[in-house]
Coordinates of C-alpha atoms in Angstrom, one line a residue:
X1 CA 11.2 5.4 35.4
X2 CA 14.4 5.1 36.5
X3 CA 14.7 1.3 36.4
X4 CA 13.8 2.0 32.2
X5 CA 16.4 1.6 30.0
X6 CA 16.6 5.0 28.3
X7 CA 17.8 5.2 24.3
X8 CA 19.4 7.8 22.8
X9 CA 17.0 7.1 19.4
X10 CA 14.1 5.0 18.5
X11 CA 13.2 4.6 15.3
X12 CA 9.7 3.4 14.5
X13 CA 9.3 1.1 11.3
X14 CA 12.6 -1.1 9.2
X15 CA 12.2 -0.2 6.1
X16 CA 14.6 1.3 3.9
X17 CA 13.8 4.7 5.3
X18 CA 14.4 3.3 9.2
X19 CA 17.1 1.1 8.3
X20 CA 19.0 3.9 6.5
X21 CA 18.2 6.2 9.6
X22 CA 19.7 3.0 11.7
X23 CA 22.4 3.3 9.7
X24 CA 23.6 6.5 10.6
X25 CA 22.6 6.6 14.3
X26 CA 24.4 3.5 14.7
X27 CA 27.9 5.0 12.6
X28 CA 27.0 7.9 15.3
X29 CA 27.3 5.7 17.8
X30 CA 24.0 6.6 19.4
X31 CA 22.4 3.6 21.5
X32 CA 19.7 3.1 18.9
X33 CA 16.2 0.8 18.7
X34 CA 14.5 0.2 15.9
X35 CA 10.8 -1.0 16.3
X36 CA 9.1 -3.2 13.4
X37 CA 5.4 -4.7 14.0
X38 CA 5.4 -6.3 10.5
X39 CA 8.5 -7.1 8.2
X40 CA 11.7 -6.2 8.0
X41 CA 12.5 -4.3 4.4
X42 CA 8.8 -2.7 4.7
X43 CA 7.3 -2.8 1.2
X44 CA 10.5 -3.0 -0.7
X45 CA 10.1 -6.9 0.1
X46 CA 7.2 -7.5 -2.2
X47 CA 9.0 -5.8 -5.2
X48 CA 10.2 -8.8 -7.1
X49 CA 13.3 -6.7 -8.9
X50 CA 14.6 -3.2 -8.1
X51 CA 15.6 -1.8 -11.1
X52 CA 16.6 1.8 -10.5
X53 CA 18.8 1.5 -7.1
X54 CA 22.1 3.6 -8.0
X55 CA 24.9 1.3 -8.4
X56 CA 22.9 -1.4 -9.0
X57 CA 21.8 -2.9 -12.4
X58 CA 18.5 -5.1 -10.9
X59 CA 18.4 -6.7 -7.3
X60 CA 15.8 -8.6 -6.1
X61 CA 13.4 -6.4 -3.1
X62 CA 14.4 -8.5 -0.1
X63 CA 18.3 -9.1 -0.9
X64 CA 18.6 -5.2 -1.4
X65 CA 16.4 -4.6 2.6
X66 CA 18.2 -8.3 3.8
X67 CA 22.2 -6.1 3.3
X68 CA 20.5 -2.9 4.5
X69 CA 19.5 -4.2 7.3
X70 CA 23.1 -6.4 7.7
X71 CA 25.2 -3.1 7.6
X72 CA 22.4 -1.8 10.5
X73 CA 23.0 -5.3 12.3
X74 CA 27.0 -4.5 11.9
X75 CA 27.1 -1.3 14.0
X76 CA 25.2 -2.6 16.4
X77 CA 21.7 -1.3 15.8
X78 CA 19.4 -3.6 17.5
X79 CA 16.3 -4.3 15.6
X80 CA 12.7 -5.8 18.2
X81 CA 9.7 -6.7 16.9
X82 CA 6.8 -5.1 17.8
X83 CA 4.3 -2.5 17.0
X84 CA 3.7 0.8 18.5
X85 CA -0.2 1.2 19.6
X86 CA 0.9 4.6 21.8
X87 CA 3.0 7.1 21.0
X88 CA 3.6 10.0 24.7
X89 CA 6.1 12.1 22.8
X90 CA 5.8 15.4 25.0
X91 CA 9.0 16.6 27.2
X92 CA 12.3 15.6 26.8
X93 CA 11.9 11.8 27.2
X94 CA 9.5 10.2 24.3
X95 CA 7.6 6.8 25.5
X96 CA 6.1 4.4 23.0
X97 CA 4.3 1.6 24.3
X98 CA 4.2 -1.3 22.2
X99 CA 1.5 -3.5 21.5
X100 CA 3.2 -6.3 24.1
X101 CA 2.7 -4.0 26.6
X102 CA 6.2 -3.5 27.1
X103 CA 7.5 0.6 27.0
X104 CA 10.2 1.8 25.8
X105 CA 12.1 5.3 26.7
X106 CA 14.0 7.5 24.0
X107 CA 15.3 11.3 24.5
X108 CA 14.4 11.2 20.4
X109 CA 12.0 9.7 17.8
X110 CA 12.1 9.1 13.7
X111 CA 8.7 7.8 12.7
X112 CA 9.6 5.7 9.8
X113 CA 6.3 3.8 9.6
X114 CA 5.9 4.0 5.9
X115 CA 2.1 3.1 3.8
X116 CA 0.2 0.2 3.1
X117 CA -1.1 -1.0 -0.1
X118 CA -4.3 1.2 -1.2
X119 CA -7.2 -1.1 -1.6
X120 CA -9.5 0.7 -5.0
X121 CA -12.5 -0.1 -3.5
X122 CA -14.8 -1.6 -5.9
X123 CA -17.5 -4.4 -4.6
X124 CA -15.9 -7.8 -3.9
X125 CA -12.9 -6.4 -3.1
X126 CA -12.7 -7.8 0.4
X127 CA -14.6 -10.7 0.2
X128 CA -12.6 -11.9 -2.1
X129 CA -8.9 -11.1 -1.0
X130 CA -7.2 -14.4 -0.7
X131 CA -9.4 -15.9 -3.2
X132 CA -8.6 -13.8 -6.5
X133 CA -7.4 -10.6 -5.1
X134 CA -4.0 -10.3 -4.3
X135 CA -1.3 -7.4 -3.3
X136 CA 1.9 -9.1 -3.3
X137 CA 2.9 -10.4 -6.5
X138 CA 6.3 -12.5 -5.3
X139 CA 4.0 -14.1 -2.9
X140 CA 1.2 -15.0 -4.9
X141 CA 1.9 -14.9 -8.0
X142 CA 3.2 -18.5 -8.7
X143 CA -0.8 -19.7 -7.4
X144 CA -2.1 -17.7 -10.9
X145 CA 0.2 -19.9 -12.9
X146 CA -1.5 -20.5 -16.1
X147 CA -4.5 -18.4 -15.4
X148 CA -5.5 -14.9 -16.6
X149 CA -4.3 -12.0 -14.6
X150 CA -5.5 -8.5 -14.5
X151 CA -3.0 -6.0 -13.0
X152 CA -4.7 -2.3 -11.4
X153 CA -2.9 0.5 -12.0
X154 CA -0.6 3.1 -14.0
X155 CA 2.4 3.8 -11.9
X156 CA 5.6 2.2 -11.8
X157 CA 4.7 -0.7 -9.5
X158 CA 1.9 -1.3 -12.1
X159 CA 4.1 -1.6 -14.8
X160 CA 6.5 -3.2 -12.9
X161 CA 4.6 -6.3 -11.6
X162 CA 2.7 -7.0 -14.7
X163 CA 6.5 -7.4 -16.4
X164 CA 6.8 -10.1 -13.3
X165 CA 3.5 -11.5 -13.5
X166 CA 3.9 -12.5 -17.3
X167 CA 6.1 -15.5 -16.3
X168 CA 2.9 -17.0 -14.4
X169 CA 0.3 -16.1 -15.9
X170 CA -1.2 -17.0 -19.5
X171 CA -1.9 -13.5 -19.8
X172 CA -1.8 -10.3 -18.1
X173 CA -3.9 -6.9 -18.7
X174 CA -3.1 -3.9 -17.2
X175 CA -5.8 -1.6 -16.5
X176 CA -5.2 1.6 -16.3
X177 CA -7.5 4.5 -14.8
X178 CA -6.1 7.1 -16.8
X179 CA -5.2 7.7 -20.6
X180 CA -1.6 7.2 -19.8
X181 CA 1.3 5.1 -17.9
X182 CA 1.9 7.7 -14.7
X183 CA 5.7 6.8 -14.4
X184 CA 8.8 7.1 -17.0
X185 CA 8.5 5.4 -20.4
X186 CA 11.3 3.4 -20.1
X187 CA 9.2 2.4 -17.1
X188 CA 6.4 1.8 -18.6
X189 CA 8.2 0.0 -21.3
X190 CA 8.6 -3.4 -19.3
X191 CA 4.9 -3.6 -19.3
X192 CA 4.1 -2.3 -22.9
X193 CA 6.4 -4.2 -24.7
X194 CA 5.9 -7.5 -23.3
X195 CA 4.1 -9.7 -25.6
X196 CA 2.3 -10.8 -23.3
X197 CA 1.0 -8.0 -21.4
X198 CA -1.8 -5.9 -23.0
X199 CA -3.1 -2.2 -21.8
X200 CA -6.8 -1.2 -21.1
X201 CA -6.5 2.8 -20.6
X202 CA -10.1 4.4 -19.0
X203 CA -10.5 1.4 -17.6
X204 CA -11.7 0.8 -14.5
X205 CA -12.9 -2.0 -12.2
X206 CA -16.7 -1.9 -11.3
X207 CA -17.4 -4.9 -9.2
X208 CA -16.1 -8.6 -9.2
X209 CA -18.3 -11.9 -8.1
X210 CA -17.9 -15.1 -7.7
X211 CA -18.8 -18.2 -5.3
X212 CA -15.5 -19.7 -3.5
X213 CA -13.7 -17.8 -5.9
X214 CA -13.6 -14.9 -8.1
X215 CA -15.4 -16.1 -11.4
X216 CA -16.4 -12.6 -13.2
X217 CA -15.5 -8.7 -13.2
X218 CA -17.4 -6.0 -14.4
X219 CA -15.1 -3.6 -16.2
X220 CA -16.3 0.0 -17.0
X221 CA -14.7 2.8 -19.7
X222 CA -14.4 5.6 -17.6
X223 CA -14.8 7.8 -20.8
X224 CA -17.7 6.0 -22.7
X225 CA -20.0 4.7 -20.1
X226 CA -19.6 1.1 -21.9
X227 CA -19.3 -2.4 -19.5
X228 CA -17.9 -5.3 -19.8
X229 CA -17.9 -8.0 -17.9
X230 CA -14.9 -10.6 -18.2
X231 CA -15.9 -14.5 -17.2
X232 CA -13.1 -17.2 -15.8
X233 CA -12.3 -19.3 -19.0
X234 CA -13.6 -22.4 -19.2
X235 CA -11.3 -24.9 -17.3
X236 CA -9.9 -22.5 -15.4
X237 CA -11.4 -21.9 -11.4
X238 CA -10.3 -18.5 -11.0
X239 CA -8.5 -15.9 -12.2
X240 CA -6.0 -13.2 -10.6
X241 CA -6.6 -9.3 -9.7
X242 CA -3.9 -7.4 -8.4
X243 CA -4.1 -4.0 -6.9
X244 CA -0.9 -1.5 -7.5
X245 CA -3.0 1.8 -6.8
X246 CA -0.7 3.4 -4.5
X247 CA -0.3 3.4 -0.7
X248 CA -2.0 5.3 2.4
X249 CA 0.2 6.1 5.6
X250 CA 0.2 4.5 8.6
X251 CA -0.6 7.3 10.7
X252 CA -3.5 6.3 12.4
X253 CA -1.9 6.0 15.9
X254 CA -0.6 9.8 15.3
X255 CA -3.4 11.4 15.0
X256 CA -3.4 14.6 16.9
X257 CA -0.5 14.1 18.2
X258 CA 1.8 15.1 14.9
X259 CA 0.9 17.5 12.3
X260 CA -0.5 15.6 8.9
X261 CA -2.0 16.9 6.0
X262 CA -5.4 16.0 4.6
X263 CA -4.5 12.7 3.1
X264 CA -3.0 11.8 6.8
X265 CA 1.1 11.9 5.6
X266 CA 3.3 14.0 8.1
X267 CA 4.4 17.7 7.5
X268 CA 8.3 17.6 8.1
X269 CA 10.6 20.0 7.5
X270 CA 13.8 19.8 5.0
X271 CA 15.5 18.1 8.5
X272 CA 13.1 16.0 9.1
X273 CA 11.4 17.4 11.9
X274 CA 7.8 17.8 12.7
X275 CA 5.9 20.2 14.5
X276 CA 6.9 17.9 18.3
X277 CA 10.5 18.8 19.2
X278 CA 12.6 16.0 19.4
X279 CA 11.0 13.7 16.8
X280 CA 11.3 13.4 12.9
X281 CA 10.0 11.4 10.3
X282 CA 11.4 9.7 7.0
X283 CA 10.4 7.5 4.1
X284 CA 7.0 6.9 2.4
X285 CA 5.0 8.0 5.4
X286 CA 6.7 12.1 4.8
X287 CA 4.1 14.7 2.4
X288 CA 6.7 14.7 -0.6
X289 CA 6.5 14.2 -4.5
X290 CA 8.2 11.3 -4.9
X291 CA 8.1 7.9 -2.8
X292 CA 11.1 5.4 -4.3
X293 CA 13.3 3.7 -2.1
X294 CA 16.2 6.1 -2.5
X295 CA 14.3 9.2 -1.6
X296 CA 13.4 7.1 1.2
X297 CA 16.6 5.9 2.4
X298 CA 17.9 9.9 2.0
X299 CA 15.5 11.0 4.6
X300 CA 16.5 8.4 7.0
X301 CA 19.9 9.8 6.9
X302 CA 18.7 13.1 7.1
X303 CA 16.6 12.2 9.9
X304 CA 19.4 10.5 11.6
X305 CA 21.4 13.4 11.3
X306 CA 19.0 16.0 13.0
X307 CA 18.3 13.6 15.7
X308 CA 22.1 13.2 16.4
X309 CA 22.4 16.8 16.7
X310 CA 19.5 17.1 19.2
X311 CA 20.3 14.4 21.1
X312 CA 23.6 15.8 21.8
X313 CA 22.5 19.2 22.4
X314 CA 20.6 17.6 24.9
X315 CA 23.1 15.6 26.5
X316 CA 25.3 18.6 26.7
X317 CA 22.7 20.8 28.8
X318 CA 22.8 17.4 31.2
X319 CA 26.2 16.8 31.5
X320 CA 26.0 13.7 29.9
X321 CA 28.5 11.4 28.0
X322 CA 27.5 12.3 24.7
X323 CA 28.7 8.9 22.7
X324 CA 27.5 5.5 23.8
X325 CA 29.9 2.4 24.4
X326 CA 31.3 1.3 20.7
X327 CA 32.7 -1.6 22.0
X328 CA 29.4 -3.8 22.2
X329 CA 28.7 -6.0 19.7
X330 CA 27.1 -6.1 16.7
X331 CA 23.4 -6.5 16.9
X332 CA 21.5 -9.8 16.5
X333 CA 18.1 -9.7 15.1
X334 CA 16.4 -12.8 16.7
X335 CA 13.1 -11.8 16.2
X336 CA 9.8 -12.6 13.6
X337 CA 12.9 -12.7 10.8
X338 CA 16.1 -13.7 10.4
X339 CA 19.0 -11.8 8.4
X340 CA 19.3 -14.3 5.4
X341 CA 19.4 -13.7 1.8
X342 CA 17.1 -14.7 -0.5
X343 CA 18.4 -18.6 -1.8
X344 CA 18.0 -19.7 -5.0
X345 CA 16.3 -22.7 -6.0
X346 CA 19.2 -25.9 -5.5
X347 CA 18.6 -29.3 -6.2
X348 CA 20.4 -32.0 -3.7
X349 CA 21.8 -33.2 -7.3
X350 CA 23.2 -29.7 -7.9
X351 CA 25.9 -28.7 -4.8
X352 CA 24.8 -27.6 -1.0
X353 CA 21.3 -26.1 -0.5
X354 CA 22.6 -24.1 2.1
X355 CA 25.9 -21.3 0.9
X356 CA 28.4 -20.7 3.3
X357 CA 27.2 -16.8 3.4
X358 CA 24.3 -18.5 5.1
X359 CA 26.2 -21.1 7.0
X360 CA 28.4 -17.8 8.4
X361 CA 24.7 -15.7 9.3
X362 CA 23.8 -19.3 11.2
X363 CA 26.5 -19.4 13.6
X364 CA 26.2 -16.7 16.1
X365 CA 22.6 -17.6 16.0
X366 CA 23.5 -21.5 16.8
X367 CA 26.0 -20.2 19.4
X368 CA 23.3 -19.4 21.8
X369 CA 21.6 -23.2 21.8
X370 CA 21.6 -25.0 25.0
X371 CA 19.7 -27.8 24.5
X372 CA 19.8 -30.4 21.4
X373 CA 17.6 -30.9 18.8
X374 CA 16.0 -34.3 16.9
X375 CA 15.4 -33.6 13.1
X376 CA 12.3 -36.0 12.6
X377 CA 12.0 -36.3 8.6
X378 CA 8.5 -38.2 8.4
X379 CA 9.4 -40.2 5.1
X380 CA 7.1 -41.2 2.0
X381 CA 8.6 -42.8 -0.8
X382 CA 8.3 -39.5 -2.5
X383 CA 11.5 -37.7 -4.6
X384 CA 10.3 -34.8 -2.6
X385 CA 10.7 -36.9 0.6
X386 CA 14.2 -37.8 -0.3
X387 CA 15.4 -34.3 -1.0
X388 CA 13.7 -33.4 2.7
X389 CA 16.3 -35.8 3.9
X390 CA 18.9 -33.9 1.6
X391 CA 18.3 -30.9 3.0
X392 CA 18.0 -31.8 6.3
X393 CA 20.8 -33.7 6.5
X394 CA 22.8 -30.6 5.3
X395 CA 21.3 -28.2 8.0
X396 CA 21.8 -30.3 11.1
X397 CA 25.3 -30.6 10.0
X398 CA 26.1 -27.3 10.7
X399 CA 25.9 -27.7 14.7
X400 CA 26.6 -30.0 17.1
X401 CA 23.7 -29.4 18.7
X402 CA 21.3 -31.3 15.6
X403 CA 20.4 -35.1 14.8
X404 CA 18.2 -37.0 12.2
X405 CA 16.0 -39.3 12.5
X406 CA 14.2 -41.2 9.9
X407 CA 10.4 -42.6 10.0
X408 CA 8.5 -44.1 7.4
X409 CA 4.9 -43.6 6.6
X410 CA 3.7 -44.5 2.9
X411 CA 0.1 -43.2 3.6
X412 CA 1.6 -39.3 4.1
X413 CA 0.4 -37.1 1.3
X414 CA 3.6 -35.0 2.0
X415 CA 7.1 -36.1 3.9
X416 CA 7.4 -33.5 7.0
X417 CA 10.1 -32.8 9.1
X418 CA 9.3 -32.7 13.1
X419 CA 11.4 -31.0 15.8
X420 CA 11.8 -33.1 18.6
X421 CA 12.9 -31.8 22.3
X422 CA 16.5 -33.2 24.3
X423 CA 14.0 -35.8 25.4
X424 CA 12.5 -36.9 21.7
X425 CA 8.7 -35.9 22.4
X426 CA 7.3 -33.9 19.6
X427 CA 7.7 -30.4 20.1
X428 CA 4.9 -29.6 17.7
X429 CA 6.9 -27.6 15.2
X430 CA 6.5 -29.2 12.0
X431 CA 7.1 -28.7 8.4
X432 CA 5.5 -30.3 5.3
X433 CA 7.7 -29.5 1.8
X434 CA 11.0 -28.5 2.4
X435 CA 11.7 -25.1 4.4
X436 CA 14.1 -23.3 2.0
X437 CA 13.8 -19.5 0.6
X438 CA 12.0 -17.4 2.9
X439 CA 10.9 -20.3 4.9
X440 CA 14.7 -21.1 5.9
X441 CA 13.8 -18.2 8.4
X442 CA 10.9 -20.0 9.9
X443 CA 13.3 -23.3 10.8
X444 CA 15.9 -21.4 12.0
X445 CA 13.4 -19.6 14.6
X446 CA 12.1 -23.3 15.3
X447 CA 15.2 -24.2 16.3
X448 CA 16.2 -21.1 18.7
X449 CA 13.0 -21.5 20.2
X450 CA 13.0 -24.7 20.9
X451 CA 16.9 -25.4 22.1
X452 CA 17.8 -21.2 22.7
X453 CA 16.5 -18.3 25.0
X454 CA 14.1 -18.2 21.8
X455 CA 12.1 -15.0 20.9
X456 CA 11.6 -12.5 23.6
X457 CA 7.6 -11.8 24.2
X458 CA 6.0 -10.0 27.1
X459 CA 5.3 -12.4 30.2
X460 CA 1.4 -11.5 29.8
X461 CA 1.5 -13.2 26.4
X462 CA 3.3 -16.3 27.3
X463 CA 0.9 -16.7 30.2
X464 CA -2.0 -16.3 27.8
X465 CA 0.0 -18.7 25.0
X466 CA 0.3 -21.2 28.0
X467 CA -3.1 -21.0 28.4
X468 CA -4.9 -21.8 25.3
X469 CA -6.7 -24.9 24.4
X470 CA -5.5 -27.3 22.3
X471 CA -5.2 -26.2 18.8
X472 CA -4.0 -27.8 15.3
X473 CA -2.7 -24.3 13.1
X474 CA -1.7 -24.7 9.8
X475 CA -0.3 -21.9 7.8
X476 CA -0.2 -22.4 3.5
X477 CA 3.3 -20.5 2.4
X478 CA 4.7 -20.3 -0.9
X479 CA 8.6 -20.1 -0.8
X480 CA 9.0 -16.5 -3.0
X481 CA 6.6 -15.1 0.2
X482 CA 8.0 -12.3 2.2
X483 CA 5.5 -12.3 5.0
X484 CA 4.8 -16.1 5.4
X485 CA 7.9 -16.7 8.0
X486 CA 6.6 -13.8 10.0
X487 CA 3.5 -16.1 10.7
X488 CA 4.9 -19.5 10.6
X489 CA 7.1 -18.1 13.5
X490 CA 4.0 -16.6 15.4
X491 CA 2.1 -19.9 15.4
X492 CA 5.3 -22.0 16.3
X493 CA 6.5 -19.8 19.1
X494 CA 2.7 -20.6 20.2
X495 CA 3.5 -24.1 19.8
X496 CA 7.2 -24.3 21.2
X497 CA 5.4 -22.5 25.2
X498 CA 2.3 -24.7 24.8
X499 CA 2.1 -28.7 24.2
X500 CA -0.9 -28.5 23.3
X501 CA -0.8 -26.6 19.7
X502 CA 1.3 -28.0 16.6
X503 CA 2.1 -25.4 14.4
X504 CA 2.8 -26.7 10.5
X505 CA 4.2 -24.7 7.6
X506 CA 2.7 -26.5 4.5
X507 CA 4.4 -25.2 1.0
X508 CA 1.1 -24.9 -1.0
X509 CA 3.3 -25.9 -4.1
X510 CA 3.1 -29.2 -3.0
X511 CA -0.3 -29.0 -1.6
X512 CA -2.9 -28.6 -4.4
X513 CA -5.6 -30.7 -2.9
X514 CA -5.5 -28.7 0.4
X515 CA -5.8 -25.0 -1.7
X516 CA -8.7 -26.3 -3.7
X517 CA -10.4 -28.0 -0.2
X518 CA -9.4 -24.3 1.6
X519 CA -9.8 -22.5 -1.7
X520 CA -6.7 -20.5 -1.4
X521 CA -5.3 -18.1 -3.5
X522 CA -3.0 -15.9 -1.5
X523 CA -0.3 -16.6 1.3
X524 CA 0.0 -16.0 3.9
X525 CA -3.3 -18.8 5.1
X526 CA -3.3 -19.9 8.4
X527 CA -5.9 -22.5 9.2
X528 CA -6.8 -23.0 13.0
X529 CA -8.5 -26.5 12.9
X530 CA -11.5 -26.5 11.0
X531 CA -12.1 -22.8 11.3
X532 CA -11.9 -20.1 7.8
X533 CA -8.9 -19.7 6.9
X534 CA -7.0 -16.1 7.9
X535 CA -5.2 -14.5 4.7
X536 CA -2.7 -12.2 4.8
X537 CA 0.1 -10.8 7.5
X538 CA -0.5 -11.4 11.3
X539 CA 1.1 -10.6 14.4
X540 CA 1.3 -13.1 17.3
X541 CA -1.0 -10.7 19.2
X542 CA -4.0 -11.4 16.2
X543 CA -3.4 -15.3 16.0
X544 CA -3.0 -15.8 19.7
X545 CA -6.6 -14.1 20.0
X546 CA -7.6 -15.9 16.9
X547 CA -7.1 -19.6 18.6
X548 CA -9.0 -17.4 21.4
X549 CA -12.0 -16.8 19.4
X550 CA -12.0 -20.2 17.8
X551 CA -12.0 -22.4 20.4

């Protein structure tokens, strides 16, 4: 126990409830973890506009959580990915123990651990996630272009993302359980006076079919009794059904241990606190009437606030130096994600592809390579193969650390990009399409775990990484996705311990052939050889025992 480093705070989950409580403990100058098994920005990263953040006339869900979490990263908050699978939160020192195995020691706690999208429930729903179903309109929504889309729902997300959806989709229809939007008109508005958006009120989903994909949906008038079922049109494969029903909390690991109410949300009090002295709870995952992201980022600070106070009560009773050292650094997230702003789409005819905000967030990340780096771009004759070359031409100019090398093959149905090691042998870290937006993150974790101290993972995994058979993983991303680095990084940092896996983002934009072979229609898809493909958000602990289970 002694040999463990002991923090004045943890706090559990980065979204804008834990990155707010960050916020504070780090202006407090409390040594401060925060803890994040899934993405950084929580769920605020699959809103595709924020439209009611004070201050702010619209911002787009991941550039509000990217300079929340930059201002965290400033005063020297230090953000680790992992997830919490224990929670030991009696006495005066709290241990979580993380789903690496590794523990970590805190003399306080704010649970900031938000909710996951509510599934409805209807038949089909599962079995076809992925291949109809979807959650995350900025990450799927371009894959319905041109198709019918039903959004389900009457809040404000509902509302919201049909608005969103509209540019993809030939149509969109809202169906609504109720007689009534639930949120604000003006809310509401985006959805109702969009011309092409229509309403269904009492209407509710009964059951969907369909072979590879979802082909029908049985749709039921919760007032009248009367069905109706709704048939792809003809030409089309598919069509898309989104679910904005609300969230549950993830609470599941708390059980017993804090006080929730029936519906599994924690009881705090106006400070925060819960019934277990010592540790408080913010955000989406709190009992309280309204969930929005500033009601969210006000409990973090109110959190953040009680905790300080405990923690130096505490402190005092020990005799203890009651403010840490302010004169580390700022924090660097090197983790599943990188600190980057969303880009906008750039053309190599049309200026840099990279901004020199991004160039500046590169550098102390590039600081810490020791080894070089061969830029491989796989050439086709293709314009998209040429603007590969663009782009990577761009990035490796931005250390001394990066070359480029050029090889031709005509027969490539895509150009790629390969990282190659000091010695030029294929690291396995490739990319087909060109890794800009989100994916941006994914390259720049190639690189630091290729030619860095790359991403810190307990010693029982990389034994376990080291250890797996050979394996070719290929993960389908669309660009606007918010959880496809998270997984691209996974499966390369399998790749970059173990010459024996390659690890390939694919941009599915670019890939048609491959989504109607795979039939995918939702991103995240990782595809481990020739085994069914894995939708949605993983950590490294669920692919590494996928390759596991597979082989």
């Amino acid at each position: 126990m002694a040999d463990e480093h002991l923090y004045d705070l943890i706090i559990v989950g980065a979204g804008p409830a834990g990155l707010s409580a960050g916020l504070y403990a780090g202006r407090a100058t409390l040594d401060t973890l925060i803890l994040e098994g899934d993405t950084v920005g929580g769920q605020v990263t699959t809103t595709s506009v924020v439209y009611n953040y004070p201050a702010v006339e619209k911002v787009d869900g991941t550039q509000l959580m990217n300079k929340m979490q930059k201002q965290v990263a400033d005063f020297g908050v230090a953000i680790q990915h992992d997830q919490v699978a224990k929670y030991q939160l009696d006495g005066e020192v709290k241990v979580l123990v993380g789903k690496s195995g590794q523990e970590y020691h805190a003399r306080s706690v704010i649970i900031a651990t938000g909710a996951k999208p509510r599934k409805v429930g209807f038949p089909g729903e599962d079995e076809f996630r992925g291949r109809g179903v979807a959650y995350c309109s900025t990450c799927d929504g371009d894959l319905f272009t041109g198709l019918q889309i039903f959004v389900v729902g009457g809040g404000y997300a509902a509302a919201e993302e049909a608005d969103y959806l509209s540019r993809f989709g030939k149509h969109v229809t809202v169906l609504v359980r109720s007689d009534h939007f639930k949120c604000p008109p003006l809310m509401a508005a985006r959805a109702l006076n969009n011309p092409k958006v229509s309403v269904e009120y009492n209407t509710e989903i009964k059951q969907v079919t369909g072979d590879d994909y979802v082909t029908a949906a049985t749709l039921v008038n919760n007032k009248t009794g009367k069905e109706t079922v709704y048939h792809v049109d003809e030409g089309d494969n598919t069509f898309g059904i989104f679910i904005y029903v609300g969230t549950q909390p993830a609470t599941k690991d708390l059980q017993g241990i804090i006080d929730l109410d029936d519906h599994g949300y924690i009881k705090a009090g106006a400070d925060g606190s819960t019934n277990v002295d010592g540790v408080y709870a913010a955000g989406d995952v709190i009992v309280k009437n309204l969930r929005q992201i500033i009601t969210a980022a006000s409990d973090g600070a109110v959190a953040a606030t009680s905790a300080e106070q405990y923690i130096t009560a505490q402190k005092q009773r020990q005799g203890i130096p009651i403010h840490a050292d302010t004169t580390k650094k700022a924090a660097q997230t090197v983790g599943q994600t990188t600190n980057l702003d969303k880009q906008e789409e750039v053309t190599p005819h049309e200026g840099n592809w990279l901004s020199a905000d991004i160039d500046s967030q590169l550098k102390p990340i590039f600081d810490r390579l020791t080894k070089k780096v061969t830029f491989e771009v796989v050439m086709n004759g293709s314009d998209l193969a040429q603007q590969l070359l663009s782009f990577v031409t761009e990035f490796a100019d931005l250390d001394d650390h990066f070359s480029v090398k050029t090889t031709e093959d005509d027969s490539a149905k895509l150009p790629m990009l390969k990282l190659l090691d000091t010695a030029g042998q294929d690291t396995g870290l490739h990319f087909k399409g060109i890794p800009t937006g989100h994916e941006l993150n994914s390259l720049v974790l190639g690189v630091y775990n290729v030619a860095g101290p790359g991403q810190t993972i307990a010693p029982e995994m990389v034994e376990r990484i080291k250890k797996l058979p050979a394996a070719n993983i290929r993960i389908g991303v669309s660009l606007t996705c918010h959880f496809c680095p998270d997984v691209v990084a996974a499966c390369q940092r399998m790749a970059s311990l173990n010459p024996h896996i390659t690890a390939t983002m694919i941009d599915l934009q670019h890939a048609p052939e491959l989504r109607k072979e795979k039939k995918i229609m939702s991103v995240p898809a990782t595809m481990i050889d020739d085994s069914p493909v894995i939708f949605g958000s993983q950590s490294l602990e669920q692919l590494v025992a996928a390759v596991e289970k597979y082989q």
